[in-house]
Amino acid sequence: TGVGTDGRAISHAAPAVSQGALMMGGGGCGSCHAANGRGGTIKMMTGTTIEAPDITYGALIKAGFTDATIRRAIRDGLDEAGKSLKDAMPRWQMSDASLDATIAYLKVLGPR
């Protein structure tokens, strides 16, 4: 939802390409990755498309992520190997409690 465990909006740094999706979709992970975490193609009003990957916990673990590297992806925009994620991925300035809650949520997302 883009709201932390403290009830306040989570600050983030995001390039223009992802700002529209964040504003139109409510400002959280689900704006691009969908409520079920499966991702997909997001078509922006400008005609640009963004490919959002599946971020369910099983998909992330299969791709080589760990809880620590998921945290790093969310905060620092780095993939499981430490390389920069695409510019469309915001860098969320989340508290440890909010990151813990996000990872716990990813763990309950599954095939549906």
mmCIF file of N, CA, C and O in Angstrom:
data_model
loop_
_atom_site.group_PDB
_atom_site.id
_atom_site.type_symbol
_atom_site.label_atom_id
_atom_site.label_comp_id
_atom_site.label_asym_id
_atom_site.label_seq_id
_atom_site.Cartn_x
_atom_site.Cartn_y
_atom_site.Cartn_z
ATOM 1 N N THR A 1 0.808 -1.208 0.000
ATOM 2 C CA THR A 1 0.000 0.000 0.000
ATOM 3 C C THR A 1 0.842 1.258 0.000
ATOM 4 O O THR A 1 0.304 2.340 -0.180
ATOM 5 N N GLY A 2 2.130 1.127 0.243
ATOM 6 C CA GLY A 2 2.984 2.303 0.339
ATOM 7 C C GLY A 2 2.895 2.963 1.700
ATOM 8 O O GLY A 2 3.374 4.071 1.894
ATOM 9 N N VAL A 3 2.292 2.261 2.674
ATOM 10 C CA VAL A 3 2.148 2.772 4.030
ATOM 11 C C VAL A 3 2.895 1.824 4.962
ATOM 12 O O VAL A 3 2.740 0.602 4.879
ATOM 13 N N GLY A 4 3.700 2.388 5.860
ATOM 14 C CA GLY A 4 4.500 1.582 6.758
ATOM 15 C C GLY A 4 3.727 1.069 7.954
ATOM 16 O O GLY A 4 2.541 1.381 8.145
ATOM 17 N N THR A 5 4.396 0.298 8.789
ATOM 18 C CA THR A 5 3.775 -0.242 9.990
ATOM 19 C C THR A 5 3.385 0.858 10.967
ATOM 20 O O THR A 5 2.565 0.632 11.849
ATOM 21 N N ASP A 6 3.947 2.046 10.785
ATOM 22 C CA ASP A 6 3.611 3.187 11.633
ATOM 23 C C ASP A 6 2.404 3.968 11.116
ATOM 24 O O ASP A 6 1.993 4.968 11.690
ATOM 25 N N GLY A 7 1.829 3.519 9.976
ATOM 26 C CA GLY A 7 0.658 4.168 9.413
ATOM 27 C C GLY A 7 0.955 5.355 8.514
ATOM 28 O O GLY A 7 0.053 5.994 7.994
ATOM 29 N N ARG A 8 2.235 5.664 8.325
ATOM 30 C CA ARG A 8 2.615 6.800 7.476
ATOM 31 C C ARG A 8 3.103 6.317 6.123
ATOM 32 O O ARG A 8 3.591 5.198 5.974
ATOM 33 N N ALA A 9 2.976 7.197 5.121
ATOM 34 C CA ALA A 9 3.466 6.882 3.772
ATOM 35 C C ALA A 9 4.963 6.620 3.826
ATOM 36 O O ALA A 9 5.705 7.303 4.545
ATOM 37 N N ILE A 10 5.411 5.628 3.064
ATOM 38 C CA ILE A 10 6.833 5.283 3.017
ATOM 39 C C ILE A 10 7.494 6.126 1.941
ATOM 40 O O ILE A 10 7.065 6.144 0.789
ATOM 41 N N SER A 11 8.542 6.825 2.322
ATOM 42 C CA SER A 11 9.287 7.632 1.356
ATOM 43 C C SER A 11 10.020 6.719 0.395
ATOM 44 O O SER A 11 10.396 5.590 0.735
ATOM 45 N N HIS A 12 10.219 7.217 -0.810
ATOM 46 C CA HIS A 12 10.948 6.442 -1.808
ATOM 47 C C HIS A 12 11.571 7.386 -2.820
ATOM 48 O O HIS A 12 11.158 8.530 -2.956
ATOM 49 N N ALA A 13 12.569 6.867 -3.477
ATOM 50 C CA ALA A 13 13.164 7.559 -4.616
ATOM 51 C C ALA A 13 12.771 6.745 -5.828
ATOM 52 O O ALA A 13 12.920 5.526 -5.841
ATOM 53 N N ALA A 14 12.200 7.404 -6.816
ATOM 54 C CA ALA A 14 11.766 6.683 -8.008
ATOM 55 C C ALA A 14 11.893 7.584 -9.216
ATOM 56 O O ALA A 14 11.566 8.763 -9.149
ATOM 57 N N PRO A 15 12.385 7.017 -10.317
ATOM 58 C CA PRO A 15 12.477 7.800 -11.551
ATOM 59 C C PRO A 15 11.093 8.089 -12.119
ATOM 60 O O PRO A 15 10.107 7.462 -11.732
ATOM 61 N N ALA A 16 11.017 9.026 -13.013
ATOM 62 C CA ALA A 16 9.739 9.428 -13.605
ATOM 63 C C ALA A 16 8.975 8.255 -14.197
ATOM 64 O O ALA A 16 7.747 8.217 -14.140
ATOM 65 N N VAL A 17 9.686 7.281 -14.763
ATOM 66 C CA VAL A 17 9.017 6.158 -15.422
ATOM 67 C C VAL A 17 8.122 5.380 -14.454
ATOM 68 O O VAL A 17 7.104 4.839 -14.847
ATOM 69 N N SER A 18 8.452 5.338 -13.170
ATOM 70 C CA SER A 18 7.629 4.589 -12.226
ATOM 71 C C SER A 18 6.716 5.476 -11.398
ATOM 72 O O SER A 18 5.800 4.978 -10.749
ATOM 73 N N GLN A 19 6.898 6.780 -11.413
ATOM 74 C CA GLN A 19 6.058 7.657 -10.602
ATOM 75 C C GLN A 19 4.587 7.557 -10.989
ATOM 76 O O GLN A 19 3.725 7.551 -10.129
ATOM 77 N N GLY A 20 4.288 7.491 -12.279
ATOM 78 C CA GLY A 20 2.898 7.398 -12.718
ATOM 79 C C GLY A 20 2.221 6.146 -12.200
ATOM 80 O O GLY A 20 1.087 6.183 -11.726
ATOM 81 N N ALA A 21 2.915 5.011 -12.258
ATOM 82 C CA ALA A 21 2.343 3.759 -11.768
ATOM 83 C C ALA A 21 2.109 3.833 -10.268
ATOM 84 O O ALA A 21 1.097 3.357 -9.762
ATOM 85 N N LEU A 22 3.036 4.452 -9.555
ATOM 86 C CA LEU A 22 2.891 4.568 -8.111
ATOM 87 C C LEU A 22 1.695 5.448 -7.755
ATOM 88 O O LEU A 22 0.941 5.148 -6.841
ATOM 89 N N MET A 23 1.521 6.538 -8.481
ATOM 90 C CA MET A 23 0.405 7.439 -8.193
ATOM 91 C C MET A 23 -0.927 6.802 -8.580
ATOM 92 O O MET A 23 -1.893 6.882 -7.835
ATOM 93 N N MET A 24 -0.990 6.146 -9.729
ATOM 94 C CA MET A 24 -2.248 5.584 -10.211
ATOM 95 C C MET A 24 -2.643 4.320 -9.443
ATOM 96 O O MET A 24 -3.812 4.024 -9.280
ATOM 97 N N GLY A 25 -1.653 3.578 -8.954
ATOM 98 C CA GLY A 25 -1.951 2.308 -8.309
ATOM 99 C C GLY A 25 -1.985 2.355 -6.800
ATOM 100 O O GLY A 25 -2.118 1.341 -6.153
ATOM 101 N N GLY A 26 -1.850 3.511 -6.213
ATOM 102 C CA GLY A 26 -1.933 3.606 -4.767
ATOM 103 C C GLY A 26 -0.595 3.779 -4.087
ATOM 104 O O GLY A 26 -0.534 3.993 -2.888
ATOM 105 N N GLY A 27 0.478 3.692 -4.819
ATOM 106 C CA GLY A 27 1.772 4.013 -4.250
ATOM 107 C C GLY A 27 2.535 2.891 -3.596
ATOM 108 O O GLY A 27 3.528 3.143 -2.936
ATOM 109 N N GLY A 28 2.135 1.659 -3.730
ATOM 110 C CA GLY A 28 2.867 0.572 -3.109
ATOM 111 C C GLY A 28 3.324 -0.467 -4.108
ATOM 112 O O GLY A 28 3.207 -0.283 -5.322
ATOM 113 N N CYS A 29 3.818 -1.576 -3.596
ATOM 114 C CA CYS A 29 4.330 -2.662 -4.434
ATOM 115 C C CYS A 29 3.283 -3.149 -5.432
ATOM 116 O O CYS A 29 3.596 -3.471 -6.568
ATOM 117 N N GLY A 30 2.029 -3.214 -4.963
ATOM 118 C CA GLY A 30 0.946 -3.701 -5.803
ATOM 119 C C GLY A 30 0.678 -2.831 -7.016
ATOM 120 O O GLY A 30 0.032 -3.274 -7.961
ATOM 121 N N SER A 31 1.173 -1.591 -7.005
ATOM 122 C CA SER A 31 0.983 -0.710 -8.156
ATOM 123 C C SER A 31 1.584 -1.321 -9.410
ATOM 124 O O SER A 31 1.046 -1.154 -10.502
ATOM 125 N N CYS A 32 2.685 -2.017 -9.257
ATOM 126 C CA CYS A 32 3.340 -2.651 -10.408
ATOM 127 C C CYS A 32 3.256 -4.175 -10.356
ATOM 128 O O CYS A 32 3.034 -4.815 -11.374
ATOM 129 N N HIS A 33 3.442 -4.735 -9.171
ATOM 130 C CA HIS A 33 3.520 -6.191 -9.040
ATOM 131 C C HIS A 33 2.170 -6.850 -8.825
ATOM 132 O O HIS A 33 2.095 -8.078 -8.789
ATOM 133 N N ALA A 34 1.108 -6.071 -8.662
ATOM 134 C CA ALA A 34 -0.262 -6.523 -8.407
ATOM 135 C C ALA A 34 -0.406 -7.034 -6.972
ATOM 136 O O ALA A 34 0.581 -7.380 -6.320
ATOM 137 N N ALA A 35 -1.629 -7.056 -6.497
ATOM 138 C CA ALA A 35 -1.896 -7.481 -5.125
ATOM 139 C C ALA A 35 -1.446 -8.914 -4.867
ATOM 140 O O ALA A 35 -1.069 -9.259 -3.755
ATOM 141 N N ASN A 36 -1.447 -9.735 -5.926
ATOM 142 C CA ASN A 36 -1.029 -11.129 -5.762
ATOM 143 C C ASN A 36 0.476 -11.322 -5.934
ATOM 144 O O ASN A 36 0.973 -12.430 -5.816
ATOM 145 N N GLY A 37 1.205 -10.235 -6.235
ATOM 146 C CA GLY A 37 2.657 -10.297 -6.372
ATOM 147 C C GLY A 37 3.163 -10.875 -7.673
ATOM 148 O O GLY A 37 4.364 -10.992 -7.875
ATOM 149 N N ARG A 38 2.282 -11.231 -8.577
ATOM 150 C CA ARG A 38 2.682 -11.907 -9.812
ATOM 151 C C ARG A 38 3.237 -10.983 -10.892
ATOM 152 O O ARG A 38 3.785 -11.449 -11.882
ATOM 153 N N GLY A 39 3.055 -9.672 -10.741
ATOM 154 C CA GLY A 39 3.599 -8.742 -11.726
ATOM 155 C C GLY A 39 2.884 -8.792 -13.047
ATOM 156 O O GLY A 39 1.716 -9.142 -13.131
ATOM 157 N N GLY A 40 3.604 -8.407 -14.097
ATOM 158 C CA GLY A 40 3.038 -8.382 -15.436
ATOM 159 C C GLY A 40 3.458 -7.124 -16.162
ATOM 160 O O GLY A 40 4.373 -6.423 -15.742
ATOM 161 N N THR A 41 2.789 -6.837 -17.257
ATOM 162 C CA THR A 41 3.106 -5.662 -18.066
ATOM 163 C C THR A 41 2.204 -4.516 -17.650
ATOM 164 O O THR A 41 0.982 -4.652 -17.651
ATOM 165 N N ILE A 42 2.808 -3.397 -17.287
ATOM 166 C CA ILE A 42 2.074 -2.198 -16.914
ATOM 167 C C ILE A 42 2.212 -1.203 -18.049
ATOM 168 O O ILE A 42 3.327 -0.867 -18.449
ATOM 169 N N LYS A 43 1.083 -0.775 -18.591
ATOM 170 C CA LYS A 43 1.100 0.207 -19.669
ATOM 171 C C LYS A 43 0.838 1.580 -19.081
ATOM 172 O O LYS A 43 -0.197 1.806 -18.452
ATOM 173 N N MET A 44 1.769 2.481 -19.295
ATOM 174 C CA MET A 44 1.649 3.840 -18.783
ATOM 175 C C MET A 44 0.878 4.699 -19.782
ATOM 176 O O MET A 44 0.794 4.373 -20.964
ATOM 177 N N MET A 45 0.344 5.816 -19.304
ATOM 178 C CA MET A 45 -0.399 6.727 -20.178
ATOM 179 C C MET A 45 0.472 7.278 -21.296
ATOM 180 O O MET A 45 -0.019 7.616 -22.356
ATOM 181 N N THR A 46 1.766 7.339 -21.078
ATOM 182 C CA THR A 46 2.693 7.874 -22.082
ATOM 183 C C THR A 46 3.000 6.864 -23.180
ATOM 184 O O THR A 46 3.708 7.181 -24.124
ATOM 185 N N GLY A 47 2.512 5.637 -23.034
ATOM 186 C CA GLY A 47 2.800 4.593 -24.007
ATOM 187 C C GLY A 47 3.951 3.694 -23.582
ATOM 188 O O GLY A 47 4.172 2.646 -24.166
ATOM 189 N N THR A 48 4.674 4.102 -22.567
ATOM 190 C CA THR A 48 5.769 3.300 -22.026
ATOM 191 C C THR A 48 5.192 2.075 -21.320
ATOM 192 O O THR A 48 4.127 2.151 -20.724
ATOM 193 N N THR A 49 5.890 0.971 -21.405
ATOM 194 C CA THR A 49 5.480 -0.204 -20.647
ATOM 195 C C THR A 49 6.588 -0.581 -19.674
ATOM 196 O O THR A 49 7.769 -0.354 -19.927
ATOM 197 N N ILE A 50 6.169 -1.138 -18.563
ATOM 198 C CA ILE A 50 7.088 -1.615 -17.536
ATOM 199 C C ILE A 50 6.776 -3.085 -17.308
ATOM 200 O O ILE A 50 5.616 -3.455 -17.141
ATOM 201 N N GLU A 51 7.795 -3.927 -17.313
ATOM 202 C CA GLU A 51 7.625 -5.347 -17.010
ATOM 203 C C GLU A 51 7.954 -5.551 -15.531
ATOM 204 O O GLU A 51 9.109 -5.443 -15.118
ATOM 205 N N ALA A 52 6.944 -5.795 -14.746
ATOM 206 C CA ALA A 52 7.135 -6.026 -13.318
ATOM 207 C C ALA A 52 7.219 -7.529 -13.066
ATOM 208 O O ALA A 52 6.305 -8.268 -13.448
ATOM 209 N N PRO A 53 8.276 -7.997 -12.427
ATOM 210 C CA PRO A 53 8.426 -9.435 -12.212
ATOM 211 C C PRO A 53 7.534 -9.969 -11.093
ATOM 212 O O PRO A 53 7.001 -9.214 -10.282
ATOM 213 N N ASP A 54 7.410 -11.275 -11.053
ATOM 214 C CA ASP A 54 6.733 -11.990 -9.983
ATOM 215 C C ASP A 54 7.587 -11.827 -8.725
ATOM 216 O O ASP A 54 8.779 -12.159 -8.727
ATOM 217 N N ILE A 55 6.989 -11.292 -7.657
ATOM 218 C CA ILE A 55 7.739 -11.114 -6.412
ATOM 219 C C ILE A 55 7.183 -11.977 -5.288
ATOM 220 O O ILE A 55 7.425 -11.703 -4.111
ATOM 221 N N THR A 56 6.448 -13.036 -5.650
ATOM 222 C CA THR A 56 6.039 -13.955 -4.596
ATOM 223 C C THR A 56 7.313 -14.565 -4.018
ATOM 224 O O THR A 56 8.342 -14.666 -4.688
ATOM 225 N N TYR A 57 7.255 -14.937 -2.765
ATOM 226 C CA TYR A 57 8.456 -15.430 -2.081
ATOM 227 C C TYR A 57 9.070 -16.622 -2.811
ATOM 228 O O TYR A 57 10.278 -16.672 -3.016
ATOM 229 N N GLY A 58 8.231 -17.550 -3.242
ATOM 230 C CA GLY A 58 8.741 -18.722 -3.961
ATOM 231 C C GLY A 58 9.492 -18.340 -5.221
ATOM 232 O O GLY A 58 10.548 -18.906 -5.528
ATOM 233 N N ALA A 59 8.954 -17.377 -5.972
ATOM 234 C CA ALA A 59 9.617 -16.933 -7.210
ATOM 235 C C ALA A 59 10.942 -16.243 -6.893
ATOM 236 O O ALA A 59 11.938 -16.443 -7.600
ATOM 237 N N LEU A 60 10.966 -15.454 -5.830
ATOM 238 C CA LEU A 60 12.203 -14.768 -5.468
ATOM 239 C C LEU A 60 13.278 -15.752 -5.011
ATOM 240 O O LEU A 60 14.444 -15.636 -5.408
ATOM 241 N N ILE A 61 12.894 -16.718 -4.190
ATOM 242 C CA ILE A 61 13.855 -17.724 -3.722
ATOM 243 C C ILE A 61 14.379 -18.537 -4.906
ATOM 244 O O ILE A 61 15.579 -18.795 -5.017
ATOM 245 N N LYS A 62 13.484 -18.901 -5.818
ATOM 246 C CA LYS A 62 13.891 -19.646 -7.015
ATOM 247 C C LYS A 62 14.897 -18.846 -7.846
ATOM 248 O O LYS A 62 15.807 -19.405 -8.455
ATOM 249 N N ALA A 63 14.751 -17.511 -7.859
ATOM 250 C CA ALA A 63 15.661 -16.642 -8.615
ATOM 251 C C ALA A 63 16.984 -16.417 -7.880
ATOM 252 O O ALA A 63 17.884 -15.789 -8.431
ATOM 253 N N GLY A 64 17.104 -16.916 -6.654
ATOM 254 C CA GLY A 64 18.361 -16.795 -5.923
ATOM 255 C C GLY A 64 18.360 -15.772 -4.797
ATOM 256 O O GLY A 64 19.387 -15.538 -4.166
ATOM 257 N N PHE A 65 17.204 -15.174 -4.525
ATOM 258 C CA PHE A 65 17.125 -14.209 -3.434
ATOM 259 C C PHE A 65 17.060 -14.909 -2.085
ATOM 260 O O PHE A 65 16.631 -16.060 -1.982
ATOM 261 N N THR A 66 17.483 -14.186 -1.056
ATOM 262 C CA THR A 66 17.327 -14.585 0.344
ATOM 263 C C THR A 66 16.560 -13.452 1.022
ATOM 264 O O THR A 66 16.350 -12.393 0.408
ATOM 265 N N ASP A 67 16.187 -13.629 2.271
ATOM 266 C CA ASP A 67 15.527 -12.528 2.971
ATOM 267 C C ASP A 67 16.412 -11.275 2.957
ATOM 268 O O ASP A 67 15.926 -10.167 2.753
ATOM 269 N N ALA A 68 17.710 -11.463 3.154
ATOM 270 C CA ALA A 68 18.632 -10.319 3.180
ATOM 271 C C ALA A 68 18.702 -9.619 1.820
ATOM 272 O O ALA A 68 18.717 -8.381 1.753
ATOM 273 N N THR A 69 18.723 -10.386 0.741
ATOM 274 C CA THR A 69 18.822 -9.741 -0.571
ATOM 275 C C THR A 69 17.475 -9.173 -1.027
ATOM 276 O O THR A 69 17.450 -8.222 -1.807
ATOM 277 N N ILE A 70 16.370 -9.713 -0.508
ATOM 278 C CA ILE A 70 15.066 -9.093 -0.772
ATOM 279 C C ILE A 70 15.048 -7.707 -0.121
ATOM 280 O O ILE A 70 14.615 -6.727 -0.731
ATOM 281 N N ARG A 71 15.533 -7.629 1.103
ATOM 282 C CA ARG A 71 15.607 -6.338 1.802
ATOM 283 C C ARG A 71 16.439 -5.351 0.986
ATOM 284 O O ARG A 71 16.068 -4.190 0.830
ATOM 285 N N ARG A 72 17.557 -5.816 0.477
ATOM 286 C CA ARG A 72 18.462 -4.966 -0.304
ATOM 287 C C ARG A 72 17.809 -4.520 -1.610
ATOM 288 O O ARG A 72 17.988 -3.376 -2.040
ATOM 289 N N ALA A 73 17.032 -5.403 -2.222
ATOM 290 C CA ALA A 73 16.332 -5.042 -3.464
ATOM 291 C C ALA A 73 15.323 -3.925 -3.201
ATOM 292 O O ALA A 73 15.220 -2.971 -3.974
ATOM 293 N N ILE A 74 14.586 -4.050 -2.112
ATOM 294 C CA ILE A 74 13.565 -3.059 -1.783
ATOM 295 C C ILE A 74 14.191 -1.715 -1.418
ATOM 296 O O ILE A 74 13.758 -0.675 -1.897
ATOM 297 N N ARG A 75 15.191 -1.739 -0.575
ATOM 298 C CA ARG A 75 15.804 -0.486 -0.104
ATOM 299 C C ARG A 75 16.791 0.127 -1.086
ATOM 300 O O ARG A 75 16.829 1.340 -1.270
ATOM 301 N N ASP A 76 17.634 -0.721 -1.687
ATOM 302 C CA ASP A 76 18.761 -0.207 -2.467
ATOM 303 C C ASP A 76 18.640 -0.439 -3.967
ATOM 304 O O ASP A 76 19.491 0.014 -4.731
ATOM 305 N N GLY A 77 17.619 -1.203 -4.394
ATOM 306 C CA GLY A 77 17.449 -1.450 -5.819
ATOM 307 C C GLY A 77 18.513 -2.350 -6.406
ATOM 308 O O GLY A 77 18.903 -2.189 -7.559
ATOM 309 N N LEU A 78 18.952 -3.338 -5.616
ATOM 310 C CA LEU A 78 19.976 -4.280 -6.086
ATOM 311 C C LEU A 78 19.391 -5.678 -6.163
ATOM 312 O O LEU A 78 18.640 -6.103 -5.278
ATOM 313 N N ASP A 79 19.749 -6.412 -7.216
ATOM 314 C CA ASP A 79 19.228 -7.768 -7.375
ATOM 315 C C ASP A 79 19.981 -8.750 -6.484
ATOM 316 O O ASP A 79 20.837 -8.359 -5.688
ATOM 317 N N GLU A 80 19.672 -10.030 -6.658
ATOM 318 C CA GLU A 80 20.276 -11.069 -5.809
ATOM 319 C C GLU A 80 21.789 -11.149 -5.954
ATOM 320 O O GLU A 80 22.489 -11.579 -5.048
ATOM 321 N N ALA A 81 22.325 -10.694 -7.083
ATOM 322 C CA ALA A 81 23.773 -10.726 -7.325
ATOM 323 C C ALA A 81 24.431 -9.382 -7.019
ATOM 324 O O ALA A 81 25.629 -9.231 -7.202
ATOM 325 N N GLY A 82 23.652 -8.410 -6.561
ATOM 326 C CA GLY A 82 24.204 -7.103 -6.224
ATOM 327 C C GLY A 82 24.231 -6.110 -7.376
ATOM 328 O O GLY A 82 24.800 -5.031 -7.247
ATOM 329 N N LYS A 83 23.598 -6.470 -8.497
ATOM 330 C CA LYS A 83 23.532 -5.564 -9.648
ATOM 331 C C LYS A 83 22.285 -4.688 -9.531
ATOM 332 O O LYS A 83 21.275 -5.103 -8.970
ATOM 333 N N SER A 84 22.338 -3.502 -10.118
ATOM 334 C CA SER A 84 21.206 -2.581 -10.062
ATOM 335 C C SER A 84 19.985 -3.152 -10.765
ATOM 336 O O SER A 84 20.092 -3.702 -11.860
ATOM 337 N N LEU A 85 18.844 -3.003 -10.107
ATOM 338 C CA LEU A 85 17.577 -3.347 -10.740
ATOM 339 C C LEU A 85 17.234 -2.253 -11.736
ATOM 340 O O LEU A 85 17.829 -1.173 -11.717
ATOM 341 N N LYS A 86 16.257 -2.502 -12.585
ATOM 342 C CA LYS A 86 15.853 -1.503 -13.567
ATOM 343 C C LYS A 86 15.399 -0.226 -12.868
ATOM 344 O O LYS A 86 14.923 -0.247 -11.731
ATOM 345 N N ASP A 87 15.531 0.898 -13.575
ATOM 346 C CA ASP A 87 15.184 2.191 -13.013
ATOM 347 C C ASP A 87 13.742 2.295 -12.556
ATOM 348 O O ASP A 87 13.423 3.124 -11.711
ATOM 349 N N ALA A 88 12.859 1.489 -13.108
ATOM 350 C CA ALA A 88 11.450 1.570 -12.724
ATOM 351 C C ALA A 88 11.212 1.136 -11.281
ATOM 352 O O ALA A 88 10.193 1.467 -10.693
ATOM 353 N N MET A 89 12.158 0.411 -10.687
ATOM 354 C CA MET A 89 12.005 -0.061 -9.311
ATOM 355 C C MET A 89 12.353 1.058 -8.344
ATOM 356 O O MET A 89 13.505 1.500 -8.272
ATOM 357 N N PRO A 90 11.349 1.526 -7.565
ATOM 358 C CA PRO A 90 11.645 2.553 -6.560
ATOM 359 C C PRO A 90 12.584 2.020 -5.493
ATOM 360 O O PRO A 90 12.631 0.813 -5.233
ATOM 361 N N ARG A 91 13.300 2.904 -4.876
ATOM 362 C CA ARG A 91 14.151 2.562 -3.728
ATOM 363 C C ARG A 91 13.382 3.038 -2.500
ATOM 364 O O ARG A 91 13.278 4.228 -2.250
ATOM 365 N N TRP A 92 12.789 2.087 -1.779
ATOM 366 C CA TRP A 92 11.919 2.401 -0.652
ATOM 367 C C TRP A 92 12.722 2.626 0.611
ATOM 368 O O TRP A 92 13.605 1.837 0.948
ATOM 369 N N GLN A 93 12.425 3.673 1.309
ATOM 370 C CA GLN A 93 13.108 4.013 2.564
ATOM 371 C C GLN A 93 12.277 3.461 3.720
ATOM 372 O O GLN A 93 11.664 4.201 4.480
ATOM 373 N N MET A 94 12.275 2.138 3.815
ATOM 374 C CA MET A 94 11.432 1.433 4.774
ATOM 375 C C MET A 94 12.158 1.154 6.073
ATOM 376 O O MET A 94 13.351 0.871 6.081
ATOM 377 N N SER A 95 11.389 1.182 7.156
ATOM 378 C CA SER A 95 11.929 0.794 8.455
ATOM 379 C C SER A 95 12.146 -0.716 8.459
ATOM 380 O O SER A 95 11.585 -1.443 7.619
ATOM 381 N N ASP A 96 12.927 -1.188 9.411
ATOM 382 C CA ASP A 96 13.127 -2.636 9.534
ATOM 383 C C ASP A 96 11.796 -3.344 9.789
ATOM 384 O O ASP A 96 11.545 -4.411 9.232
ATOM 385 N N ALA A 97 10.934 -2.738 10.608
ATOM 386 C CA ALA A 97 9.634 -3.350 10.905
ATOM 387 C C ALA A 97 8.777 -3.459 9.643
ATOM 388 O O ALA A 97 8.128 -4.488 9.414
ATOM 389 N N SER A 98 8.781 -2.428 8.814
ATOM 390 C CA SER A 98 8.004 -2.469 7.573
ATOM 391 C C SER A 98 8.582 -3.488 6.600
ATOM 392 O O SER A 98 7.831 -4.187 5.909
ATOM 393 N N LEU A 99 9.907 -3.593 6.540
ATOM 394 C CA LEU A 99 10.530 -4.606 5.676
ATOM 395 C C LEU A 99 10.190 -6.011 6.160
ATOM 396 O O LEU A 99 9.870 -6.889 5.352
ATOM 397 N N ASP A 100 10.231 -6.215 7.469
ATOM 398 C CA ASP A 100 9.877 -7.522 8.022
ATOM 399 C C ASP A 100 8.439 -7.877 7.657
ATOM 400 O O ASP A 100 8.152 -9.014 7.261
ATOM 401 N N ALA A 101 7.532 -6.901 7.774
ATOM 402 C CA ALA A 101 6.122 -7.133 7.446
ATOM 403 C C ALA A 101 5.955 -7.419 5.954
ATOM 404 O O ALA A 101 5.158 -8.282 5.566
ATOM 405 N N THR A 102 6.705 -6.732 5.110
ATOM 406 C CA THR A 102 6.624 -6.941 3.666
ATOM 407 C C THR A 102 7.100 -8.341 3.295
ATOM 408 O O THR A 102 6.452 -9.052 2.519
ATOM 409 N N ILE A 103 8.222 -8.760 3.862
ATOM 410 C CA ILE A 103 8.741 -10.098 3.574
ATOM 411 C C ILE A 103 7.780 -11.165 4.093
ATOM 412 O O ILE A 103 7.526 -12.167 3.413
ATOM 413 N N ALA A 104 7.190 -10.945 5.259
ATOM 414 C CA ALA A 104 6.198 -11.891 5.780
ATOM 415 C C ALA A 104 5.010 -11.987 4.831
ATOM 416 O O ALA A 104 4.492 -13.084 4.579
ATOM 417 N N TYR A 105 4.587 -10.861 4.256
ATOM 418 C CA TYR A 105 3.486 -10.860 3.297
ATOM 419 C C TYR A 105 3.875 -11.613 2.027
ATOM 420 O O TYR A 105 3.091 -12.406 1.506
ATOM 421 N N LEU A 106 5.088 -11.382 1.533
ATOM 422 C CA LEU A 106 5.546 -12.092 0.327
ATOM 423 C C LEU A 106 5.525 -13.601 0.550
ATOM 424 O O LEU A 106 5.246 -14.371 -0.371
ATOM 425 N N LYS A 107 5.796 -14.020 1.776
ATOM 426 C CA LYS A 107 5.818 -15.449 2.087
ATOM 427 C C LYS A 107 4.431 -16.077 2.043
ATOM 428 O O LYS A 107 4.316 -17.282 1.810
ATOM 429 N N VAL A 108 3.380 -15.304 2.240
ATOM 430 C CA VAL A 108 2.033 -15.882 2.185
ATOM 431 C C VAL A 108 1.448 -15.821 0.783
ATOM 432 O O VAL A 108 0.424 -16.450 0.514
ATOM 433 N N LEU A 109 2.080 -15.041 -0.112
ATOM 434 C CA LEU A 109 1.610 -15.011 -1.489
ATOM 435 C C LEU A 109 2.033 -16.308 -2.171
ATOM 436 O O LEU A 109 3.178 -16.717 -2.086
ATOM 437 N N GLY A 110 1.131 -16.947 -2.775
ATOM 438 C CA GLY A 110 1.460 -18.191 -3.452
ATOM 439 C C GLY A 110 0.598 -18.373 -4.678
ATOM 440 O O GLY A 110 -0.128 -17.473 -5.073
ATOM 441 N N PRO A 111 0.651 -19.536 -5.246
ATOM 442 C CA PRO A 111 -0.176 -19.795 -6.426
ATOM 443 C C PRO A 111 -1.657 -19.677 -6.098
ATOM 444 O O PRO A 111 -2.120 -20.306 -5.161
ATOM 445 N N ARG A 112 -2.330 -18.815 -6.813
ATOM 446 C CA ARG A 112 -3.772 -18.614 -6.587
ATOM 447 C C ARG A 112 -4.447 -18.398 -7.884
ATOM 448 O O ARG A 112 -3.973 -17.866 -8.781
#
